[in-house]
Coordinates of C-alpha atoms in Angstrom, one line a residue:
Chain A
X1 CA 4.5 -31.7 7.1
X2 CA 2.7 -32.7 3.8
X3 CA -0.5 -32.2 5.8
X4 CA 0.4 -28.9 6.2
X5 CA 1.4 -28.3 3.1
X6 CA -1.8 -29.3 1.2
X7 CA -3.7 -27.8 3.3
X8 CA -2.2 -24.2 2.6
X9 CA -1.9 -25.6 -1.0
X10 CA -5.8 -26.2 -0.4
X11 CA -6.1 -22.3 0.6
X12 CA -4.6 -21.1 -2.5
X13 CA -6.6 -23.0 -5.1
X14 CA -10.3 -21.0 -4.2
X15 CA -8.2 -18.0 -4.6
X16 CA -6.4 -19.1 -8.0
X17 CA -9.9 -19.5 -9.3
X18 CA -11.3 -16.3 -7.9
X19 CA -8.4 -14.4 -9.4
X20 CA -9.7 -15.7 -12.8
X21 CA -13.1 -14.6 -12.3
X22 CA -12.0 -10.8 -11.5
X23 CA -9.9 -11.0 -14.7
X24 CA -12.6 -12.7 -16.4
X25 CA -15.3 -10.1 -15.8
X26 CA -12.5 -6.7 -16.2
X27 CA -13.2 -6.4 -19.8
X28 CA -17.4 -7.0 -19.9
X29 CA -17.7 -5.2 -16.5
X30 CA -16.2 -1.8 -18.7
X31 CA -18.9 -0.1 -20.1
X32 CA -19.4 -0.2 -23.6
X33 CA -18.4 -2.6 -26.2
X34 CA -16.2 -5.4 -25.0
X35 CA -15.6 -6.5 -28.6
X36 CA -14.0 -2.8 -29.5
X37 CA -12.4 -3.0 -25.9
X38 CA -10.6 -6.3 -26.7
X39 CA -10.1 -5.7 -30.2
X40 CA -8.9 -2.1 -30.2
X41 CA -10.6 -1.1 -33.4
X42 CA -13.6 1.5 -34.2
X43 CA -16.2 1.9 -36.5
X44 CA -16.9 -1.4 -37.7
X45 CA -18.8 -3.3 -40.2
X46 CA -21.9 -4.9 -38.6
X47 CA -20.0 -8.5 -40.7
X48 CA -16.3 -7.5 -39.3
X49 CA -18.6 -7.3 -35.6
X50 CA -20.0 -10.6 -35.4
X51 CA -17.4 -12.7 -37.3
X52 CA -15.2 -11.0 -34.3
X53 CA -18.2 -11.7 -31.5
X54 CA -17.9 -15.2 -32.4
X55 CA -14.1 -15.7 -32.8
X56 CA -14.5 -14.7 -29.1
X57 CA -16.8 -16.6 -28.1
X58 CA -18.8 -13.4 -26.4
X59 CA -22.0 -14.7 -28.5
X60 CA -22.1 -17.9 -26.3
X61 CA -23.1 -18.1 -22.5
X62 CA -21.3 -16.5 -19.8
X63 CA -20.6 -20.1 -18.1
X64 CA -19.1 -21.9 -21.6
X65 CA -16.9 -18.2 -22.0
X66 CA -15.3 -18.8 -18.4
X67 CA -14.4 -22.2 -19.1
X68 CA -12.7 -21.3 -22.3
X69 CA -11.2 -18.5 -20.6
X70 CA -9.5 -20.7 -17.8
X71 CA -8.8 -23.8 -19.9
X72 CA -6.7 -21.1 -22.7
X73 CA -4.9 -19.1 -19.2
X74 CA -4.0 -22.6 -18.0
X75 CA -2.2 -23.7 -21.0
X76 CA -0.4 -20.2 -20.9
X77 CA -2.3 -18.2 -23.6
X78 CA -3.2 -14.8 -21.9
X79 CA -4.8 -13.4 -25.3
X80 CA -3.0 -10.5 -27.2
X81 CA -2.5 -7.1 -26.4
X82 CA -4.4 -4.8 -28.1
X83 CA -1.5 -2.0 -28.8
X84 CA 1.5 -4.2 -29.8
X85 CA -0.3 -7.4 -31.1
X86 CA 1.9 -9.3 -29.1
X87 CA 1.3 -12.1 -27.0
X88 CA 0.2 -10.5 -23.2
X89 CA 2.2 -13.3 -21.8
X90 CA 5.4 -13.1 -23.3
X91 CA 5.3 -9.2 -22.9
X92 CA 5.3 -10.2 -19.4
X93 CA 8.2 -12.5 -19.4
X94 CA 10.5 -9.8 -21.6
X95 CA 9.1 -7.1 -18.9
X96 CA 9.7 -8.7 -15.6
X97 CA 12.9 -9.4 -15.1
X98 CA 13.8 -5.7 -14.9
X99 CA 11.1 -5.8 -12.0
X100 CA 12.5 -8.4 -10.1
X101 CA 16.1 -7.1 -10.2
X102 CA 15.0 -3.3 -8.8
X103 CA 12.5 -5.6 -6.4
X104 CA 15.6 -7.6 -5.7
X105 CA 17.8 -4.4 -5.1
X106 CA 15.0 -2.8 -2.8
X107 CA 14.6 -5.6 -0.2
X108 CA 18.5 -6.6 0.1
X109 CA 19.0 -2.3 0.9
X110 CA 15.6 -2.7 2.9
X111 CA 16.4 -6.0 4.9
X112 CA 20.5 -5.0 4.8
X113 CA 19.6 -2.2 6.3
X114 CA 15.9 -2.0 8.6
X115 CA 17.5 -5.4 10.6
X116 CA 20.5 -4.1 12.0
X117 CA 19.3 -0.6 12.4
X118 CA 15.7 -2.5 14.5
X119 CA 18.1 -4.4 16.1
X120 CA 20.6 -1.6 17.7
X121 CA 16.8 0.3 18.1
X122 CA 15.9 -2.5 20.7
X123 CA 18.8 -2.9 22.5
X124 CA 19.2 0.5 23.2
X125 CA 16.2 1.1 23.9
X126 CA 15.0 4.7 24.6
X127 CA 17.7 6.2 23.7
X128 CA 18.3 9.5 21.3
X129 CA 19.1 6.7 18.8
X130 CA 16.0 4.9 18.9
X131 CA 14.2 7.5 19.5
X132 CA 15.5 9.0 16.1
X133 CA 15.2 5.5 14.1
X134 CA 11.8 5.1 14.8
X135 CA 10.9 8.9 13.9
X136 CA 13.1 8.3 10.7
X137 CA 10.4 5.3 10.5
X138 CA 7.3 6.5 11.0
X139 CA 7.9 9.2 8.4
X140 CA 9.7 6.5 6.0
X141 CA 6.7 4.1 5.9
X142 CA 4.2 7.3 6.0
X143 CA 5.9 8.2 2.5
X144 CA 3.6 8.7 -0.3
X145 CA 7.2 7.6 -3.0
X146 CA 5.8 9.3 -6.1
X147 CA 7.0 12.4 -4.2
X148 CA 9.8 10.6 -2.3
X149 CA 11.2 9.5 -5.9
X150 CA 11.0 13.2 -7.5
X151 CA 12.6 14.4 -4.4
X152 CA 15.9 11.9 -4.7
X153 CA 15.8 13.0 -8.5
X154 CA 16.2 16.8 -7.8
X155 CA 18.8 16.0 -5.0
X156 CA 21.0 13.4 -6.5
X157 CA 20.4 13.8 -10.0
X158 CA 19.3 17.5 -10.7
X159 CA 21.3 18.9 -7.5
X160 CA 24.4 16.9 -7.3
X161 CA 24.6 15.0 -10.7
X162 CA 25.3 11.8 -9.2
X163 CA 22.7 9.4 -10.7
X164 CA 20.9 9.4 -13.9
X165 CA 17.2 10.7 -13.8
X166 CA 15.5 7.1 -16.1
X167 CA 16.4 4.2 -17.6
X168 CA 18.0 1.1 -16.9
X169 CA 21.4 1.8 -18.7
X170 CA 23.3 4.9 -20.5
X171 CA 22.3 5.0 -24.1
X172 CA 25.7 4.8 -24.9
X173 CA 25.5 0.5 -24.4
X174 CA 23.5 -2.1 -26.5
X175 CA 23.7 -4.9 -24.2
X176 CA 22.4 -8.2 -25.7
X177 CA 19.3 -9.0 -23.5
X178 CA 21.1 -12.4 -22.3
X179 CA 18.9 -13.2 -19.2
X180 CA 17.3 -10.3 -19.2
X181 CA 18.5 -9.0 -15.8
X182 CA 21.0 -5.9 -16.5
X183 CA 23.5 -6.5 -14.1
X184 CA 24.5 -10.1 -15.0
X185 CA 24.4 -8.8 -18.6
X186 CA 26.4 -6.5 -18.6
X187 CA 28.9 -8.3 -16.9
X188 CA 29.0 -10.7 -19.5
X189 CA 28.8 -8.2 -22.3
X190 CA 32.3 -7.0 -23.4
X191 CA 32.3 -3.1 -23.6
X192 CA 34.0 -1.1 -20.9
X193 CA 31.9 0.9 -17.7
X194 CA 28.7 -0.4 -18.8
X195 CA 28.5 -2.7 -15.6
X196 CA 29.1 1.0 -13.2
X197 CA 26.5 2.9 -15.6
X198 CA 23.6 -0.4 -14.6
X199 CA 24.7 -0.2 -11.3
X200 CA 24.1 3.9 -11.3
X201 CA 20.8 3.6 -13.4
X202 CA 19.6 1.1 -10.4
X203 CA 20.5 3.4 -7.1
X204 CA 17.6 6.0 -7.3
X205 CA 14.5 3.6 -7.9
X206 CA 16.1 0.7 -5.1
X207 CA 16.2 3.5 -2.8
X208 CA 12.9 5.3 -4.1
X209 CA 11.1 1.4 -3.5
X210 CA 13.1 0.1 -0.7
X211 CA 12.4 3.0 1.4
X212 CA 8.8 1.4 2.8
X213 CA 9.9 -2.0 3.4
X214 CA 12.7 -0.7 5.1
X215 CA 10.7 1.8 7.6
X216 CA 8.3 -1.6 8.0
X217 CA 11.5 -3.7 8.8
X218 CA 13.3 -1.6 11.2
X219 CA 10.0 -1.4 13.1
X220 CA 9.1 -4.8 13.4
X221 CA 12.7 -6.1 13.9
X222 CA 12.6 -3.8 16.8
X223 CA 8.9 -4.9 18.3
X224 CA 9.6 -8.5 17.6
X225 CA 13.3 -8.3 19.4
X226 CA 11.8 -5.6 22.2
X227 CA 10.0 -8.9 23.2
X228 CA 12.6 -11.4 22.7
X229 CA 15.2 -9.4 24.8
X230 CA 12.4 -9.7 27.4
X231 CA 11.9 -13.8 27.2
X232 CA 13.2 -15.7 30.5
X233 CA 16.1 -17.8 28.2
X234 CA 17.5 -14.4 27.5
X235 CA 18.1 -14.0 30.8
X236 CA 19.4 -17.0 31.6
X237 CA 22.6 -16.7 28.7
X238 CA 22.7 -13.3 30.2
X239 CA 23.7 -14.9 34.3
X240 CA 25.9 -18.0 32.3
X241 CA 27.8 -14.9 32.0
X242 CA 27.9 -14.9 27.8
X243 CA 28.7 -11.5 26.2
X244 CA 26.3 -9.0 24.9
X245 CA 27.0 -9.6 21.6
X246 CA 26.6 -13.2 21.7
X247 CA 23.0 -13.1 24.0
X248 CA 22.1 -10.4 21.1
X249 CA 23.0 -12.3 17.9
X250 CA 22.9 -15.7 18.7
X251 CA 19.5 -16.5 21.2
X252 CA 17.7 -13.6 20.8
X253 CA 17.8 -12.7 17.0
X254 CA 17.4 -16.0 15.8
X255 CA 13.9 -16.1 17.5
X256 CA 13.3 -11.8 16.5
X257 CA 13.4 -13.0 12.6
X258 CA 10.3 -15.1 12.6
X259 CA 7.5 -12.0 12.6
X260 CA 10.3 -10.6 10.7
X261 CA 9.9 -13.3 7.6
X262 CA 6.0 -12.3 7.3
X263 CA 6.7 -9.2 7.1
X264 CA 9.4 -10.1 3.4
X265 CA 6.7 -11.7 2.4
X266 CA 3.8 -9.4 2.6
X267 CA 7.2 -6.7 1.1
X268 CA 6.6 -8.5 -2.7
X269 CA 3.1 -6.5 -2.5
X270 CA 4.4 -3.5 -1.1
X271 CA 7.2 -3.7 -3.9
X272 CA 4.7 -4.4 -6.6
X273 CA 2.4 -1.9 -5.7
X274 CA 5.7 0.3 -5.4
X275 CA 6.9 -0.8 -8.8
X276 CA 4.1 1.2 -10.4
X277 CA 4.9 3.9 -9.0
X278 CA 8.7 3.7 -9.1
X279 CA 8.8 2.6 -12.6
X280 CA 6.7 5.1 -13.8
X281 CA 8.6 7.9 -12.2
X282 CA 12.2 6.7 -13.2
X283 CA 10.9 4.9 -16.8
X284 CA 11.7 1.4 -15.8
X285 CA 11.2 -0.8 -18.6
X286 CA 9.6 -3.3 -16.1
X287 CA 5.7 -4.8 -15.3
X288 CA 4.7 -2.0 -13.0
X289 CA 5.2 1.2 -16.0
X290 CA 3.3 -1.6 -18.9
X291 CA 0.6 -2.0 -16.3
X292 CA 0.4 1.8 -15.6
X293 CA 0.5 2.3 -20.0
X294 CA -1.9 -0.4 -20.3
X295 CA -4.6 1.3 -18.3
X296 CA -4.1 4.3 -20.4
X297 CA -3.9 3.3 -23.4
X298 CA -7.2 1.1 -22.4
X299 CA -5.8 -2.0 -23.7
X300 CA -7.7 -4.4 -21.9
X301 CA -6.3 -8.0 -22.4
X302 CA -2.9 -6.7 -21.0
X303 CA -4.3 -5.8 -17.6
X304 CA -6.7 -8.8 -16.9
X305 CA -3.7 -11.0 -17.9
X306 CA -1.1 -8.1 -15.9
X307 CA -3.5 -8.5 -12.7
X308 CA -3.2 -12.7 -13.4
X309 CA -0.1 -12.8 -13.3
X310 CA 0.8 -10.6 -10.5
X311 CA -1.5 -12.1 -8.5
X312 CA -0.1 -15.8 -9.4
X313 CA 3.3 -14.1 -8.2
X314 CA 2.2 -12.8 -4.8
X315 CA 0.4 -16.1 -4.0
X316 CA 3.3 -17.8 -4.8
X317 CA 5.5 -16.4 -2.9
X318 CA 2.8 -16.0 0.5
X319 CA 2.3 -19.7 -0.3
X320 CA 6.3 -19.8 0.7
X321 CA 6.9 -17.5 3.1
X322 CA 4.1 -20.1 4.8
X323 CA 5.7 -23.0 4.5
X324 CA 9.4 -21.3 5.3
X325 CA 7.2 -20.2 8.1
X326 CA 6.5 -23.3 9.4
X327 CA 10.3 -24.9 8.1
X328 CA 11.4 -22.5 10.7
X329 CA 8.5 -22.5 13.7
X330 CA 7.4 -26.5 14.5
X331 CA 3.9 -24.5 16.5
X332 CA 3.0 -22.7 13.3
X333 CA 3.3 -26.2 11.4
X334 CA 1.9 -28.4 14.4
X335 CA -0.6 -25.5 15.5
X336 CA -4.0 -24.9 14.7
Chain B
X1 CA -20.5 -0.1 40.0
X2 CA -19.5 2.5 42.4
X3 CA -21.4 1.2 45.4
X4 CA -19.3 -2.1 44.4
X5 CA -15.8 -0.4 45.0
X6 CA -16.6 2.1 47.7
X7 CA -18.0 -1.3 49.4
X8 CA -14.4 -3.4 49.0
X9 CA -13.0 -0.1 49.8
X10 CA -11.0 -0.4 46.3
X11 CA -9.9 2.6 44.6
X12 CA -12.2 4.6 42.6
X13 CA -12.0 3.2 38.7
X14 CA -10.5 6.0 36.6
X15 CA -14.0 6.8 33.9
X16 CA -12.7 4.3 30.8
X17 CA -12.5 7.4 28.5
X18 CA -10.4 9.0 31.3
X19 CA -8.1 6.3 32.0
X20 CA -7.9 6.0 28.3
X21 CA -6.7 10.0 27.7
X22 CA -4.9 9.0 30.8
X23 CA -2.4 6.5 28.7
X24 CA -3.3 8.6 25.7
X25 CA -1.2 11.5 26.9
X26 CA 1.7 9.9 27.6
X27 CA 2.5 9.0 24.0
X28 CA 4.6 11.9 23.0
X29 CA 4.2 10.8 18.8
X30 CA 0.4 10.0 20.1
X31 CA 0.4 13.5 21.0
X32 CA 2.5 15.2 17.9
X33 CA 0.0 13.3 15.5
X34 CA -3.4 15.0 17.3
X35 CA -1.8 18.4 17.3
X36 CA -0.3 17.8 14.1
X37 CA -4.4 16.7 12.8
X38 CA -6.1 20.0 14.6
X39 CA -3.6 22.1 12.8
X40 CA -4.4 20.3 9.5
X41 CA -8.6 20.3 10.2
X42 CA -8.2 24.3 10.9
X43 CA -6.6 24.5 8.0
X44 CA -9.1 22.2 6.0
X45 CA -12.0 24.0 6.8
X46 CA -10.4 27.2 7.1
X47 CA -9.3 27.2 3.7
X48 CA -12.0 29.4 1.9
X49 CA -10.7 32.5 3.9
X50 CA -7.4 31.9 5.0
X51 CA -5.8 30.8 2.3
X52 CA -4.6 34.0 0.2
X53 CA -5.9 32.8 -3.1
X54 CA -8.2 31.2 -5.0
X55 CA -7.2 27.9 -6.2
X56 CA -7.7 28.1 -9.6
X57 CA -6.8 31.7 -10.3
X58 CA -3.7 32.5 -12.7
X59 CA -1.7 34.9 -12.1
X60 CA -1.0 35.7 -15.6
X61 CA 2.1 37.9 -14.5
X62 CA 3.9 35.7 -11.7
X63 CA 4.7 32.3 -13.7
X64 CA 6.6 29.7 -11.5
X65 CA 7.7 32.4 -9.0
X66 CA 9.7 30.7 -6.8
X67 CA 8.7 31.1 -2.5
X68 CA 9.3 34.1 -0.7
X69 CA 12.6 33.4 1.1
X70 CA 14.3 32.8 -2.9
X71 CA 15.7 35.8 -4.7
X72 CA 12.6 36.9 -7.1
X73 CA 9.7 35.7 -5.0
X74 CA 7.4 37.6 -2.6
X75 CA 5.0 37.6 0.1
X76 CA 2.2 37.5 -2.4
X77 CA 3.3 34.2 -3.1
X78 CA 4.5 32.5 -0.1
X79 CA 5.3 29.4 -1.5
X80 CA 5.6 30.2 -4.9
X81 CA 3.1 29.3 -8.3
X82 CA 3.0 27.5 -10.9
X83 CA 3.5 27.1 -14.0
X84 CA -0.2 28.9 -14.7
X85 CA 0.3 30.8 -11.8
X86 CA -1.6 29.4 -9.3
X87 CA -0.6 29.3 -5.5
X88 CA 0.4 26.7 -4.8
X89 CA 0.1 27.5 -1.1
X90 CA -3.6 28.3 -1.4
X91 CA -3.9 25.3 -3.4
X92 CA -2.4 23.5 -0.6
X93 CA -4.9 24.6 1.7
X94 CA -7.9 23.5 -0.4
X95 CA -6.3 20.1 -1.5
X96 CA -6.5 19.1 2.2
X97 CA -10.6 19.6 2.2
X98 CA -10.5 17.4 -1.4
X99 CA -7.4 14.6 0.2
X100 CA -8.9 15.2 4.2
X101 CA -12.4 14.7 2.8
X102 CA -12.5 12.2 0.8
X103 CA -10.2 10.3 2.6
X104 CA -12.3 10.3 5.9
X105 CA -15.3 9.3 3.8
X106 CA -13.5 6.3 2.0
X107 CA -12.4 5.3 5.4
X108 CA -15.8 6.1 6.9
X109 CA -18.1 4.3 3.9
X110 CA -15.4 1.1 4.5
X111 CA -15.8 0.6 8.3
X112 CA -19.6 0.8 7.5
X113 CA -19.9 -1.2 5.1
X114 CA -17.2 -3.8 7.2
X115 CA -18.9 -3.7 10.1
X116 CA -21.7 -4.6 8.3
X117 CA -20.5 -7.6 6.5
X118 CA -18.5 -8.3 9.7
X119 CA -21.0 -8.7 11.4
X120 CA -23.2 -11.1 9.2
X121 CA -20.2 -12.8 8.3
X122 CA -19.2 -13.8 12.2
X123 CA -22.9 -13.9 12.8
X124 CA -23.4 -17.4 10.1
X125 CA -21.5 -19.5 10.6
X126 CA -21.4 -22.2 7.1
X127 CA -21.9 -21.0 3.6
X128 CA -22.5 -17.4 4.1
X129 CA -19.5 -16.8 6.0
X130 CA -17.1 -18.7 3.9
X131 CA -18.2 -17.3 0.1
X132 CA -18.4 -13.6 2.1
X133 CA -14.3 -13.9 3.2
X134 CA -13.4 -16.3 0.4
X135 CA -14.8 -13.0 -1.7
X136 CA -12.6 -10.9 0.4
X137 CA -9.7 -13.0 -0.1
X138 CA -9.9 -12.4 -3.4
X139 CA -9.6 -9.0 -3.3
X140 CA -6.8 -9.1 -0.8
X141 CA -5.2 -11.6 -3.8
X142 CA -3.5 -7.8 -5.4
X143 CA -1.8 -5.5 -4.0
X144 CA -3.9 -2.4 -3.0
X145 CA -2.9 0.5 -5.5
X146 CA -2.6 -2.4 -8.1
X147 CA -6.6 -3.6 -6.8
X148 CA -7.5 -0.2 -7.0
X149 CA -6.1 0.5 -10.2
X150 CA -8.3 -1.6 -11.8
X151 CA -11.4 -0.6 -11.0
X152 CA -10.7 2.7 -12.0
X153 CA -9.6 1.2 -15.2
X154 CA -13.3 -0.3 -15.2
X155 CA -15.1 2.8 -14.2
X156 CA -13.3 5.6 -15.8
X157 CA -10.6 7.8 -14.3
X158 CA -12.6 10.7 -11.8
X159 CA -12.3 11.6 -8.1
X160 CA -15.2 9.7 -7.4
X161 CA -14.3 6.6 -8.9
X162 CA -11.0 6.6 -7.5
X163 CA -13.1 6.9 -3.6
X164 CA -15.5 4.0 -5.0
X165 CA -11.7 2.3 -6.0
X166 CA -10.0 2.8 -2.4
X167 CA -13.3 2.0 -0.6
X168 CA -12.8 -1.6 -2.0
X169 CA -9.8 -1.5 -1.0
X170 CA -10.1 -1.2 2.0
X171 CA -14.0 -2.8 3.1
X172 CA -11.4 -6.9 3.0
X173 CA -9.7 -5.3 6.9
X174 CA -12.7 -4.0 8.7
X175 CA -14.6 -7.2 7.0
X176 CA -12.1 -9.1 8.1
X177 CA -11.0 -7.5 11.5
X178 CA -15.1 -7.6 12.3
X179 CA -15.1 -11.4 12.1
X180 CA -12.4 -12.1 14.5
X181 CA -13.4 -9.6 16.7
X182 CA -17.3 -11.2 16.9
X183 CA -16.0 -14.3 16.7
X184 CA -14.0 -14.2 19.2
X185 CA -17.1 -12.5 21.7
X186 CA -19.8 -14.7 20.8
X187 CA -18.9 -17.3 22.9
X188 CA -18.7 -15.0 25.8
X189 CA -21.1 -15.2 28.7
X190 CA -22.0 -12.2 28.9
X191 CA -23.8 -12.7 24.9
X192 CA -24.9 -15.9 26.2
X193 CA -26.5 -14.4 29.1
X194 CA -28.2 -11.8 26.1
X195 CA -29.0 -15.0 24.2
X196 CA -30.9 -16.2 27.2
X197 CA -32.9 -13.1 27.7
X198 CA -34.4 -13.5 24.7
X199 CA -32.3 -10.8 22.8
X200 CA -33.1 -11.0 19.0
X201 CA -30.5 -11.7 16.3
X202 CA -30.2 -7.5 15.3
X203 CA -30.1 -6.7 18.5
X204 CA -27.1 -9.1 19.4
X205 CA -25.1 -8.1 16.7
X206 CA -25.6 -4.0 17.2
X207 CA -26.1 -3.7 21.0
X208 CA -24.3 -6.8 22.1
X209 CA -21.0 -7.9 20.6
X210 CA -20.5 -4.1 18.7
X211 CA -19.4 -2.4 21.2
X212 CA -16.5 -4.5 22.5
X213 CA -15.0 -5.3 18.7
X214 CA -14.9 -1.8 18.3
X215 CA -11.0 -0.8 19.6
X216 CA -9.5 -2.7 16.7
X217 CA -11.8 -1.0 14.6
X218 CA -11.0 2.5 15.5
X219 CA -7.3 1.9 14.9
X220 CA -7.5 0.5 11.9
X221 CA -9.7 2.9 10.8
X222 CA -7.2 5.7 11.6
X223 CA -3.9 4.2 9.9
X224 CA -6.7 3.5 7.3
X225 CA -7.5 7.0 6.8
X226 CA -3.5 7.4 6.4
X227 CA -3.7 5.0 3.8
X228 CA -6.4 6.1 1.8
X229 CA -5.1 9.7 1.8
X230 CA -2.0 8.0 -0.3
X231 CA -3.5 6.1 -2.7
X232 CA -5.7 8.7 -3.2
X233 CA -2.7 11.1 -4.2
X234 CA -0.7 7.6 -5.8
X235 CA -4.0 7.8 -8.5
X236 CA -4.4 11.3 -8.7
X237 CA -0.7 10.9 -9.6
X238 CA -0.6 8.6 -12.0
X239 CA -3.9 10.7 -13.8
X240 CA -6.5 8.4 -12.6
X241 CA -7.9 10.2 -10.0
X242 CA -8.9 13.6 -9.4
X243 CA -8.8 15.2 -12.6
X244 CA -6.8 19.0 -13.3
X245 CA -7.9 21.3 -12.5
X246 CA -9.3 19.9 -8.8
X247 CA -6.3 20.7 -6.5
X248 CA -6.0 17.4 -5.1
X249 CA -2.2 16.8 -4.2
X250 CA -0.9 13.9 -6.3
X251 CA -2.3 15.4 -9.6
X252 CA -0.8 18.6 -8.0
X253 CA 2.3 16.4 -9.1
X254 CA 1.2 14.5 -12.4
X255 CA 3.0 17.1 -14.6
X256 CA 5.4 17.7 -11.8
X257 CA 8.8 15.5 -13.2
X258 CA 8.9 19.0 -16.1
X259 CA 9.5 21.1 -13.9
X260 CA 12.1 19.2 -11.5
X261 CA 15.4 20.8 -13.3
X262 CA 14.2 24.3 -13.1
X263 CA 11.2 25.1 -10.1
X264 CA 11.5 22.3 -7.3
X265 CA 9.1 24.6 -5.3
X266 CA 6.3 23.1 -7.6
X267 CA 7.4 19.8 -6.5
X268 CA 8.0 19.9 -3.2
X269 CA 5.5 21.6 -1.7
X270 CA 2.3 19.5 -2.4
X271 CA 4.2 16.4 -1.4
X272 CA 5.0 17.7 1.8
X273 CA 1.4 18.9 2.5
X274 CA 1.0 14.7 1.9
X275 CA 4.0 13.7 4.3
X276 CA 2.5 15.2 7.0
X277 CA -1.3 14.8 7.0
X278 CA -0.1 10.6 6.4
X279 CA 2.2 10.9 9.7
X280 CA -0.4 12.5 11.8
X281 CA -2.7 10.0 10.7
X282 CA 0.3 6.8 11.5
X283 CA 1.0 8.7 14.5
X284 CA -2.3 9.1 15.4
X285 CA -3.4 5.2 14.9
X286 CA 0.0 4.7 17.1
X287 CA -1.2 6.2 20.1
X288 CA -4.8 5.2 19.9
X289 CA -3.5 1.3 19.3
X290 CA -0.9 1.3 22.3
X291 CA -4.1 3.0 24.1
X292 CA -6.1 0.8 23.5
X293 CA -4.3 -2.5 23.8
X294 CA -5.0 -3.6 26.5
X295 CA -2.1 -6.3 26.8
X296 CA 0.4 -3.1 26.6
X297 CA -1.4 -1.6 29.5
X298 CA -0.1 -3.8 32.3

């Protein structure tokens, strides 16, 4: 297991440095004066320009600039936003819980519905239920989620008035951000009805964000289950006279879920990309909306820090999934 | 080949294309996808004379007119008009030209570049292969849409820059796929035979090995068109792709949120067009995979 771990770690280090190169190059590739881009001032006097050039180190050779950028990054300094003048890292950390909360709800929704539906579709292969769910699933993973989010608002907020249109909490409540997770913070506070309000705000964005992972998980569970159901040990289990529930729930499911774990790992990327669109539409104050706003405001230090942090999250999640995978399936660990 | 089969008295093997069509046409989803795609192609190519109005023509007397089946609608504007009086149906039909041709071209470019780089990587183990693949890993480190955003942030928002961004986002998939098939094929006997008979590297790459690597690339290519269309629409929606008044489907939805309370048709139809197109390509891609994958044929 240790060699497996080291091998995986060895693979992510070059990727991490690759992403830092990408982030480093970003403001330097944009046409225009990098000083103006990074500081956000226009019409600077030549003295001010020269002073900033020296202060940002942009007059030094590229490899020195990169080395100083890397040492800043490794010590946790990701620069300062040119719009809010706040450190990029602290802005990110303030907004990140909102994205985690939304993504967690979405993935729970996707797993909670996707796995049972996938199993049922496999067991009832060739029936109307199977065709119907697979048809819905193709539609689900083809969905332009920004449009789907608009439709959900149209139906449930505008049409039926069941859920609020945007935000994380009704404006009548004021909650201290103890943990940054609205569901927990509202439970901790004494205000009446605030938890319900937080839940109601969370429903539509979670559905919108969960749609694509849900469709993928349902398909994956179905095909993986079908594969396992054809195995000899399943026939043996059936021949022994075990109840169908035991055969499927205990014998088949364990092996069928292994590929699904990989899909969950891949879903993190889908969720973070989806968060960009979902958060923008529902005015959800998370990192997806923040990155889009940074792109629109041409706030390059924030974009730079944002992509680096998002890439790190994805790298770490993929590493954990790989390790989990190796833990569950010894064939991978000892495999080629 | 046919002489061989008569002497062994085996039934004549069907032509590979006929065999492929046999599997493909038995798949109802795939045929549905193909049918949808043909309709979309007709709409796309014929938008110029099929569409009742010009995409940018503004009818000041018919602002935000509902579709024909709603009270107040008229046959003049079947799917209604938007906030400045443009016919939504005509814009969607012309939008098909933008979304589908750009989506198709993006994927074509990514395939050609990806095959080239993949062949190079697969045929030159060592430093070239490692460097290329590490660069591809970096491009894959961010989710596709975010990577595209970063590239648009560098190049500036426009339809062509969005297209370039999506080519770069899709490239690594084709490079990896080509490289993997090349490495798989390279050690096979027919390749060795070709080397022994003196084939040079370019011939080996393009004429000997590449045709045997195409099946997965065709499948990935079809599925990638749907991703390209989705990403293009998402960038347009975020204001970073095609700019108004281009009738691109995502761009048409960019301001839709402000009409959601009153004029649902402005929100609904462009997105429906995206969904139908993406479903068509996904069904087609799934069908191609099933028909081309020898493992599933048995």
